Amino acid sequence: MNSSTERNVESDKRTGFEQDLDHLRKVPLFQGLDYECLKLIAMLCKQIDMIEGDQLMVQGEDDGYAYYLVTGSLQIFHRQDDVDYPMKTLEPGQFIGGLALLGKTIRLFTVQANEKSTLLRLHRDNFQKVMEQFAGNMTRIAANLASELTGWEKDILNLTERKELEGGNQVLGISLL
Amino acid sequence: MRPRTEVPIYKRSLFSWVFKTSVPLQLLLLLLIIGVVFLRVLPLEIQKRIINDVLAVGDVSQLLVYCLIFLLAVVFSSLLKLSVNAVQTVIGQRALTDMRRELYQHILRLPLSFFRKTPTGTVVASLVTELSASANFVGAAIAVPLSNILTLVAIGAYLIWLNALLGIVTLSIYPIALFIVPLVQRGVNTWNKRRVDSSNKMASRITESVSGISEIHAQGSFQDEERSYNSIIERLLKIRIIWTLYRYGVKVTNNLFVGLGPVVVMLLGGYLLMQGETELGSIVAFLSAQEKLYDPWKELIDFYQTQQDASVRYQKVMQIFTGQTEFTLIAEQRSPPAIRGSIEIRDLEFVTPNGIKLLDQLNLSLEAGEHLALVGFSGSGKSTLAKCIGQLYSYTGGELLIDGRSVAQMSKEEVVRSVGFISQDPIIFSGTINDNLTYACNALADYPDRDNDREPVSLDDKIAVLQQAGVFVDTLRFGLNTILDHQLHPELEERFLKIRANFQDNFGAELAEHVEFYYQDNYLYHSTIVENLIFGSIQSDLTLDSLEENREFLTFLDSVNLKLPLLETGAELLKQTVDILGRDVPRDNVFFEQTPVEPSKYDRCLELADQLGTAPLTKLATENRLLLMKLAFRYIPARHKIVDLQQLLEKLILAGRHEFRVWSGEHMVGAVSFYKDTEYIRSQSILNNIFYGNLTSDSPKVEDRVNQCIVQLLIEEDLLEQVAAIGMEFDVGNRGDKLSGGQQQKLSIARVLLKKPKVLIMDEATSALDNNSQSRIQNLIEKWKGSRTVISVIHRLDLLPSFDKVAVMKTGKIVESGEPQKLLADQGVLHELVHGKKR
């Protein structure tokens, strides 16, 4: 490949597209994808600017988007009995909503911008159009997803008390899906 | 609506189209053919007379007369032949149009089950390509055999009339050929079939190898693969040689028999001439006739092959579409009773052709105006039941009654009048928002207006349903993003200017940070280069889109040192686009949103990309330079991030903007109106005119605020409805691809609401919508309690309390039904669905 998209990532002269591409290369779900495939994904990502209070996703809705946070910060909420409980805060470099790229996903959380934030946004329909072009890469995505889920549950297990496990925790086991 | 033909299309023979299309044309054809045949035989007689009567006595004037007649016969024969071809073409093409029309009419009415098992490609290919061969045959079906047989008979009769013995002997060759040629043709057919089979085998072998190439590389099984491929192509080689030999065999056999003719004439004719039993002129006439016999004979053989091919293809197509519609279209009664909306389901069953029971002994009853929620696990049959009630599927057992009348017996007319069906996956057709919104109402208008009570849909009605479905603001936005047609709405410009002033006064400061205002000294990152340069609109034949073709303008660019930097920018945009998208990317708009390259011009760009770098840009062919210039002109830095806007170029463009003012004052007098905050800009959208700038933010909160401000301003100026009407003319793109999923869903809801159906069936119709939209639609539907029956497949169980009844389905059965509150209190299956299984 001889394109300028392969320029040194440390260079200051990267185009907006090259910067997007570098961000996406760090996303765990996209690890190991063909470079051509990732370029096409970057081409279909839109950079958007949000202001404080803008909602990226709303609990109970299927918006079909995944986001990469470039600058700013995001807050995750979970609503129960009409109360929004704040949960994790997301920092730049994090990717959220990837599951929605794979199929209809009703959100279990609400996510909103804490401050002025810049994000890369990718919609399921566009992602799937890219995957139609690079069908072989879907296996890679599935493998990445499986590994993410397993790793995630491993972390939870490490954090869970032995006693609780012996008591027959009924919630754990997502990696046994 | 066209009346349906008696015999279904798939049962009709290919030949039935011959006279169906146009009897008068076929009769005309017959007359023309008789003329052609006569003019084909006439020269033979003239030829004979010239030799026998004229040459013998040396009568020059008679010779001239005969030659003139000969000449006229040849000329008229050609003219008539041309007319025959023309009529034949018209008949063929009309038949093709009729076949396509009637087959499409038939296909649209086939049951949905047909489309589940038939690939779309097959339907498309049948209508687009396969029928052409049949139509060619229909055009030729009368003309070709008739003209050639008549020619053969006429020439034959003439020959017998000239000399009976010689005539009969000459013609006796043809019946023998008639016996032998089909025998050889049979060989052609057999080997042709083998060729097709073998080619298919080769194709599937290649597909398999290519798709399994990684395994072949992994195992190093190249030689093994080659062996199996080689055996196929070697067999194909043998088959193709034999097939080709047979094809030549037909030709050679035919030529052989025809070639025997002159030998017979010379042998027997010569003998008869020597015996004085015939004249020299007759022998010449016989020899000429041999040639004239050959052409019709050959055409007949070709026609035979065309007919064989056409009928095979025709039968194949009709076999695909065998099947009848499951309902009658128009009600038989003169005035079917109006539907109130009560629904009774007794022992309902739906079994697929493979014997899978999707609905099993369902029982349910619903009063007119009651609302029923269908809930259950996925695959439990909720959608199937909804589709049966909407007559989209025809149930296979039990009874389904609306107002006591069986749905299976109801005509489509009655169902579409009173039943509205909204599916989970909306289908939006190409056309405008308005076309899609009025789709159901327009369909209704094609059925008879029995009670003379049908009223045209008003703009108010449309706006009301767009609001109810939650797609009004989107439509308004499409209207605002439209570039106003000055000819259509000359009066609106002034009013939008007034709104611009009000916007500045009321919201200017608040929204200033989200708008890139049209200031003379600022570069507009959300506008194209050409917009930045011209900074105005052009009011002549020239448009911003075609400016790169204007020589004078290009000279101007050169004078302000912009030509080369723009060519370089265009080249960089093209290089990056090709590098990122590659050669095989579908020419689909979605992939081209971040590049100024248009999908339709991508192939040209690929060709040009290969040439870039081999020669200086200024030495490229003119059309290529124009293409690069166009790309540069269309470049919007804020959107097309594959290339950065160079600072130098930005400065040059700003300097060029000032120079252009001066230059255009001399070269385009009065043709350019520059951006002024007191004037309407005709090259910009309504919204940009109101802002006097570009909106730069995509934040949902900013969008909402902008919408609120604009709606308020439009209401104040009484322009809301007009802008919405302009928005309704927005082209939604191929299958609605310019709309988001939510917008498509809302539009599909709006179009059914516009019909005001007595029975509304919603098959997870709101599942793709945001919570607010879902709630809005649910609130609207609640108001219909008592007046319209609603059956809604829902997955959001918090909506349950607003329904009168709920039916819980599991594996094709209704396991619980009744009032939602009661069922929840009983702690049965519904309770489990709502609160989850106890772990």
Coordinates of N, CA, C and O in Angstrom, one line a residue, chain B residues 307-406:
Chain B
Q307 N -38.0 -20.9 -32.5 CA -39.2 -21.4 -31.9 C -38.9 -22.4 -30.8 O -39.5 -22.3 -29.7
Q308 N -38.0 -23.3 -31.0 CA -37.6 -24.3 -30.0 C -37.1 -23.5 -28.8 O -37.5 -23.8 -27.6
D309 N -36.2 -22.6 -29.0 CA -35.5 -21.9 -27.9 C -36.6 -21.1 -27.1 O -36.7 -21.1 -25.9
A310 N -37.4 -20.3 -27.9 CA -38.4 -19.5 -27.2 C -39.4 -20.3 -26.4 O -39.7 -19.9 -25.3
S311 N -39.9 -21.4 -26.9 CA -40.9 -22.1 -26.2 C -40.3 -22.7 -24.9 O -41.0 -22.8 -23.9
V312 N -39.1 -23.2 -25.0 CA -38.4 -23.7 -23.8 C -38.3 -22.6 -22.7 O -38.7 -22.8 -21.6
R313 N -37.9 -21.5 -23.1 CA -37.7 -20.4 -22.2 C -39.0 -19.9 -21.6 O -39.2 -19.6 -20.4
Y314 N -40.0 -19.8 -22.5 CA -41.3 -19.3 -22.1 C -41.9 -20.3 -21.0 O -42.4 -19.9 -20.0
Q315 N -41.8 -21.6 -21.3 CA -42.4 -22.6 -20.4 C -41.7 -22.5 -19.0 O -42.3 -22.6 -18.0
K316 N -40.4 -22.3 -19.1 CA -39.6 -22.2 -17.8 C -40.1 -21.0 -17.0 O -40.3 -21.2 -15.8
V317 N -40.3 -19.9 -17.7 CA -40.7 -18.7 -17.0 C -42.1 -18.9 -16.3 O -42.3 -18.6 -15.2
M318 N -43.0 -19.5 -17.1 CA -44.4 -19.6 -16.7 C -44.4 -20.7 -15.5 O -45.3 -20.6 -14.7
Q319 N -43.5 -21.7 -15.6 CA -43.5 -22.7 -14.5 C -43.2 -22.0 -13.2 O -43.7 -22.3 -12.2
I320 N -42.3 -21.0 -13.3 CA -41.9 -20.3 -12.0 C -43.1 -19.7 -11.4 O -43.2 -19.7 -10.2
F321 N -43.9 -19.1 -12.2 CA -45.0 -18.2 -11.7 C -46.3 -19.0 -11.6 O -47.4 -18.3 -11.6
T322 N -46.3 -20.3 -11.7 CA -47.5 -21.0 -11.5 C -48.1 -20.8 -10.1 O -47.4 -20.9 -9.2
G323 N -49.3 -20.5 -10.1 CA -50.0 -20.3 -8.8 C -51.0 -19.2 -8.9 O -50.9 -18.3 -9.7
Q324 N -52.0 -19.3 -8.1 CA -53.1 -18.4 -8.1 C -53.1 -17.4 -6.9 O -52.5 -17.8 -5.9
T325 N -53.7 -16.3 -7.1 CA -53.9 -15.4 -5.9 C -54.8 -16.1 -4.9 O -55.6 -16.9 -5.3
E326 N -54.6 -15.7 -3.7 CA -55.4 -16.4 -2.6 C -56.7 -15.7 -2.3 O -57.5 -16.1 -1.4
F327 N -57.0 -14.6 -3.0 CA -58.2 -13.8 -2.7 C -58.7 -13.2 -4.0 O -58.0 -13.1 -4.9
T328 N -60.0 -12.8 -3.9 CA -60.5 -12.0 -5.1 C -60.2 -10.5 -4.8 O -60.0 -10.1 -3.7
L329 N -60.1 -9.8 -5.9 CA -59.6 -8.4 -5.8 C -60.8 -7.5 -5.4 O -60.7 -6.7 -4.5
I330 N -61.8 -7.6 -6.2 CA -63.0 -6.7 -6.1 C -64.1 -7.4 -5.5 O -64.4 -8.6 -5.8
A331 N -64.8 -6.8 -4.5 CA -66.0 -7.5 -3.9 C -67.1 -7.8 -4.9 O -67.3 -7.0 -5.8
E332 N -67.7 -8.9 -4.8 CA -68.7 -9.3 -5.7 C -70.0 -8.5 -5.5 O -70.7 -8.2 -6.4
Q333 N -70.3 -8.3 -4.2 CA -71.5 -7.6 -3.9 C -71.3 -6.1 -4.4 O -70.2 -5.6 -4.4
R334 N -72.4 -5.5 -4.7 CA -72.4 -4.2 -5.3 C -71.9 -3.2 -4.2 O -71.1 -2.3 -4.4
S335 N -72.4 -3.4 -3.0 CA -71.9 -2.5 -1.9 C -71.7 -3.3 -0.6 O -72.6 -3.6 0.1
P336 N -70.4 -3.8 -0.5 CA -70.2 -4.7 0.7 C -70.4 -3.8 2.0 O -70.2 -2.6 2.0
P337 N -71.0 -4.5 3.0 CA -71.3 -3.8 4.3 C -70.0 -3.2 4.9 O -69.0 -3.7 4.8
A338 N -70.2 -2.0 5.5 CA -69.1 -1.3 6.2 C -68.6 -2.2 7.4 O -69.5 -2.7 8.1
I339 N -67.4 -2.3 7.6 CA -66.8 -3.1 8.7 C -66.8 -2.3 10.0 O -66.5 -1.1 10.0
R340 N -67.3 -3.0 11.0 CA -67.3 -2.3 12.4 C -66.1 -2.7 13.2 O -65.6 -1.9 13.9
G341 N -65.6 -3.9 12.9 CA -64.3 -4.3 13.5 C -64.3 -5.3 14.6 O -63.3 -5.5 15.3
S342 N -65.4 -6.1 14.8 CA -65.4 -7.2 15.7 C -64.6 -8.4 15.1 O -64.7 -8.6 13.9
I343 N -63.9 -9.1 16.0 CA -63.0 -10.2 15.4 C -63.3 -11.4 16.2 O -63.3 -11.4 17.5
E344 N -63.4 -12.5 15.5 CA -63.7 -13.8 16.2 C -62.8 -14.8 15.6 O -62.7 -15.0 14.3
I345 N -62.0 -15.5 16.4 CA -61.1 -16.5 15.9 C -61.4 -17.8 16.5 O -61.5 -17.9 17.8
R346 N -61.7 -18.8 15.7 CA -62.1 -20.2 16.2 C -61.2 -21.2 15.6 O -61.1 -21.4 14.4
D347 N -60.5 -21.9 16.5 CA -59.7 -23.1 16.2 C -58.7 -22.8 15.0 O -58.6 -23.6 14.1
L348 N -58.2 -21.6 15.0 CA -57.4 -21.2 13.8 C -56.1 -22.0 13.8 O -55.4 -22.2 14.7
E349 N -55.8 -22.3 12.5 CA -54.5 -23.1 12.3 C -53.8 -22.5 11.1 O -54.4 -22.0 10.1
F350 N -52.5 -22.5 11.2 CA -51.7 -22.2 10.0 C -50.5 -23.1 9.9 O -49.7 -23.2 10.8
V351 N -50.6 -23.9 8.8 CA -49.5 -24.9 8.6 C -48.8 -24.6 7.3 O -49.4 -24.3 6.3
T352 N -47.5 -24.6 7.4 CA -46.7 -24.2 6.2 C -46.7 -25.4 5.2 O -47.0 -26.5 5.6
P353 N -46.4 -25.2 4.0 CA -46.4 -26.3 3.0 C -45.5 -27.4 3.5 O -45.7 -28.6 3.1
N354 N -44.4 -27.2 4.3 CA -43.6 -28.3 4.8 C -44.2 -29.0 6.0 O -43.5 -29.8 6.5
G355 N -45.4 -28.6 6.4 CA -46.0 -29.3 7.4 C -45.7 -28.7 8.8 O -46.0 -29.4 9.8
I356 N -45.1 -27.5 8.9 CA -44.8 -27.0 10.2 C -46.0 -26.2 10.7 O -46.5 -25.3 10.0
K357 N -46.5 -26.5 11.9 CA -47.7 -25.8 12.4 C -47.3 -24.5 13.1 O -46.7 -24.6 14.2
L358 N -47.5 -23.4 12.5 CA -47.1 -22.1 13.1 C -48.2 -21.6 14.1 O -47.9 -20.9 15.0
L359 N -49.5 -21.9 13.7 CA -50.6 -21.5 14.6 C -51.4 -22.8 14.9 O -51.7 -23.5 14.0
D360 N -51.7 -23.0 16.2 CA -52.3 -24.3 16.5 C -53.6 -24.0 17.4 O -53.5 -23.6 18.5
Q361 N -54.8 -24.2 16.8 CA -56.0 -24.2 17.5 C -56.2 -22.9 18.4 O -56.4 -23.0 19.6
L362 N -56.1 -21.8 17.7 CA -56.2 -20.5 18.4 C -57.7 -20.1 18.6 O -58.5 -20.3 17.6
N363 N -58.1 -19.6 19.7 CA -59.4 -19.1 19.9 C -59.3 -17.7 20.6 O -58.6 -17.5 21.6
L364 N -60.1 -16.8 20.1 CA -60.0 -15.4 20.6 C -61.2 -14.6 20.1 O -61.7 -14.9 19.0
S365 N -61.7 -13.7 20.9 CA -62.7 -12.9 20.4 C -62.6 -11.5 20.9 O -62.1 -11.2 22.0
L366 N -62.9 -10.5 20.0 CA -62.6 -9.1 20.2 C -63.9 -8.3 19.8 O -64.3 -8.5 18.6
E367 N -64.4 -7.5 20.7 CA -65.5 -6.6 20.3 C -65.0 -5.5 19.4 O -63.8 -5.1 19.5
A368 N -65.9 -4.9 18.6 CA -65.4 -3.8 17.8 C -65.0 -2.7 18.7 O -65.6 -2.4 19.7
G369 N -63.8 -2.1 18.4 CA -63.3 -1.0 19.2 C -62.4 -1.4 20.3 O -61.8 -0.6 21.0
E370 N -62.3 -2.7 20.6 CA -61.4 -3.2 21.7 C -60.0 -3.2 21.2 O -59.7 -3.4 20.0
H371 N -59.1 -3.1 22.2 CA -57.6 -3.1 21.8 C -57.0 -4.4 22.4 O -57.1 -4.6 23.6
L372 N -56.3 -5.1 21.6 CA -55.6 -6.4 22.0 C -54.1 -6.3 21.9 O -53.6 -5.9 20.8
A373 N -53.4 -6.7 22.9 CA -52.0 -6.8 22.8 C -51.6 -8.2 22.6 O -52.1 -9.1 23.3
L374 N -50.7 -8.5 21.6 CA -50.2 -9.9 21.4 C -48.8 -9.9 21.9 O -48.0 -9.2 21.4
V375 N -48.6 -10.7 22.9 CA -47.2 -10.8 23.5 C -46.8 -12.3 23.5 O -47.6 -13.2 23.3
G376 N -45.5 -12.5 23.7 CA -45.0 -13.9 23.7 C -43.6 -14.0 23.4 O -42.9 -13.0 23.1
F377 N -43.1 -15.2 23.5 CA -41.7 -15.4 23.2 C -41.5 -15.3 21.7 O -42.4 -15.4 20.9
S378 N -40.2 -15.1 21.3 CA -40.0 -15.0 19.9 C -40.2 -16.3 19.2 O -39.9 -17.4 19.7
G379 N -40.8 -16.3 18.0 CA -41.1 -17.5 17.3 C -42.4 -18.1 17.8 O -42.7 -19.2 17.5
S380 N -43.2 -17.4 18.6 CA -44.4 -18.0 19.2 C -45.6 -17.9 18.2 O -46.6 -18.5 18.5
G381 N -45.5 -17.1 17.2 CA -46.6 -17.1 16.2 C -47.3 -15.8 16.2 O -48.4 -15.6 15.5
K382 N -46.9 -14.8 17.0 CA -47.6 -13.5 17.1 C -47.7 -12.8 15.7 O -48.8 -12.4 15.3
S383 N -46.6 -12.7 15.0 CA -46.6 -12.1 13.7 C -47.4 -12.8 12.7 O -48.2 -12.2 11.9
T384 N -47.4 -14.2 12.8 CA -48.1 -15.0 11.9 C -49.6 -14.7 12.1 O -50.4 -14.6 11.1
L385 N -50.0 -14.7 13.3 CA -51.5 -14.4 13.6 C -51.9 -13.0 13.1 O -52.9 -12.9 12.4
A386 N -51.0 -12.0 13.3 CA -51.3 -10.7 12.9 C -51.4 -10.7 11.4 O -52.3 -10.0 10.8
K387 N -50.6 -11.4 10.7 CA -50.6 -11.4 9.2 C -51.8 -12.2 8.7 O -52.4 -11.8 7.7
C388 N -52.3 -13.2 9.4 CA -53.5 -13.9 9.0 C -54.7 -12.9 9.1 O -55.6 -12.9 8.3
I389 N -54.7 -12.1 10.2 CA -55.9 -11.2 10.4 C -55.8 -10.2 9.3 O -56.9 -9.8 8.7
G390 N -54.6 -9.8 8.9 CA -54.5 -8.8 7.8 C -54.6 -9.3 6.4 O -54.3 -8.6 5.5
Q391 N -54.9 -10.6 6.3 CA -55.1 -11.3 5.0 C -53.7 -11.4 4.2 O -53.7 -11.5 3.0
L392 N -52.6 -11.2 5.0 CA -51.3 -11.4 4.3 C -51.0 -12.8 4.1 O -50.3 -13.2 3.2
Y393 N -51.4 -13.6 5.1 CA -51.2 -15.1 5.0 C -52.6 -15.7 5.0 O -53.5 -15.1 5.7
S394 N -52.8 -16.8 4.2 CA -54.1 -17.4 4.3 C -54.0 -18.6 5.2 O -53.2 -19.5 5.0
Y395 N -54.8 -18.6 6.3 CA -54.8 -19.6 7.3 C -55.2 -20.9 6.7 O -56.0 -21.0 5.7
T396 N -54.8 -22.0 7.3 CA -55.1 -23.3 6.7 C -56.2 -24.1 7.4 O -56.7 -25.1 6.9
G397 N -56.6 -23.6 8.5 CA -57.7 -24.3 9.2 C -58.4 -23.4 10.2 O -57.9 -22.4 10.6
G398 N -59.6 -23.8 10.6 CA -60.4 -23.0 11.6 C -61.0 -21.8 10.9 O -61.1 -21.7 9.7
E399 N -61.5 -20.9 11.8 CA -62.2 -19.7 11.2 C -61.6 -18.4 11.8 O -61.2 -18.3 12.9
L400 N -61.6 -17.4 10.9 CA -61.1 -16.1 11.3 C -62.2 -15.1 10.8 O -62.3 -15.0 9.5
L401 N -63.0 -14.5 11.6 CA -64.1 -13.7 11.2 C -64.0 -12.3 11.6 O -63.6 -12.0 12.7
I402 N -64.2 -11.4 10.6 CA -64.3 -9.9 11.0 C -65.8 -9.6 10.8 O -66.3 -9.8 9.7
D403 N -66.4 -9.1 11.8 CA -67.9 -8.8 11.7 C -68.7 -10.0 11.3 O -69.6 -9.9 10.5
G404 N -68.2 -11.2 11.7 CA -68.9 -12.4 11.4 C -68.7 -12.9 10.0 O -69.2 -14.0 9.6
R405 N -67.8 -12.3 9.2 CA -67.5 -12.7 7.9 C -66.1 -13.3 7.8 O -65.2 -12.7 8.3
S406 N -66.0 -14.4 7.0 CA -64.7 -15.0 7.0 C -63.7 -14.2 6.2 O -63.9 -13.7 5.1

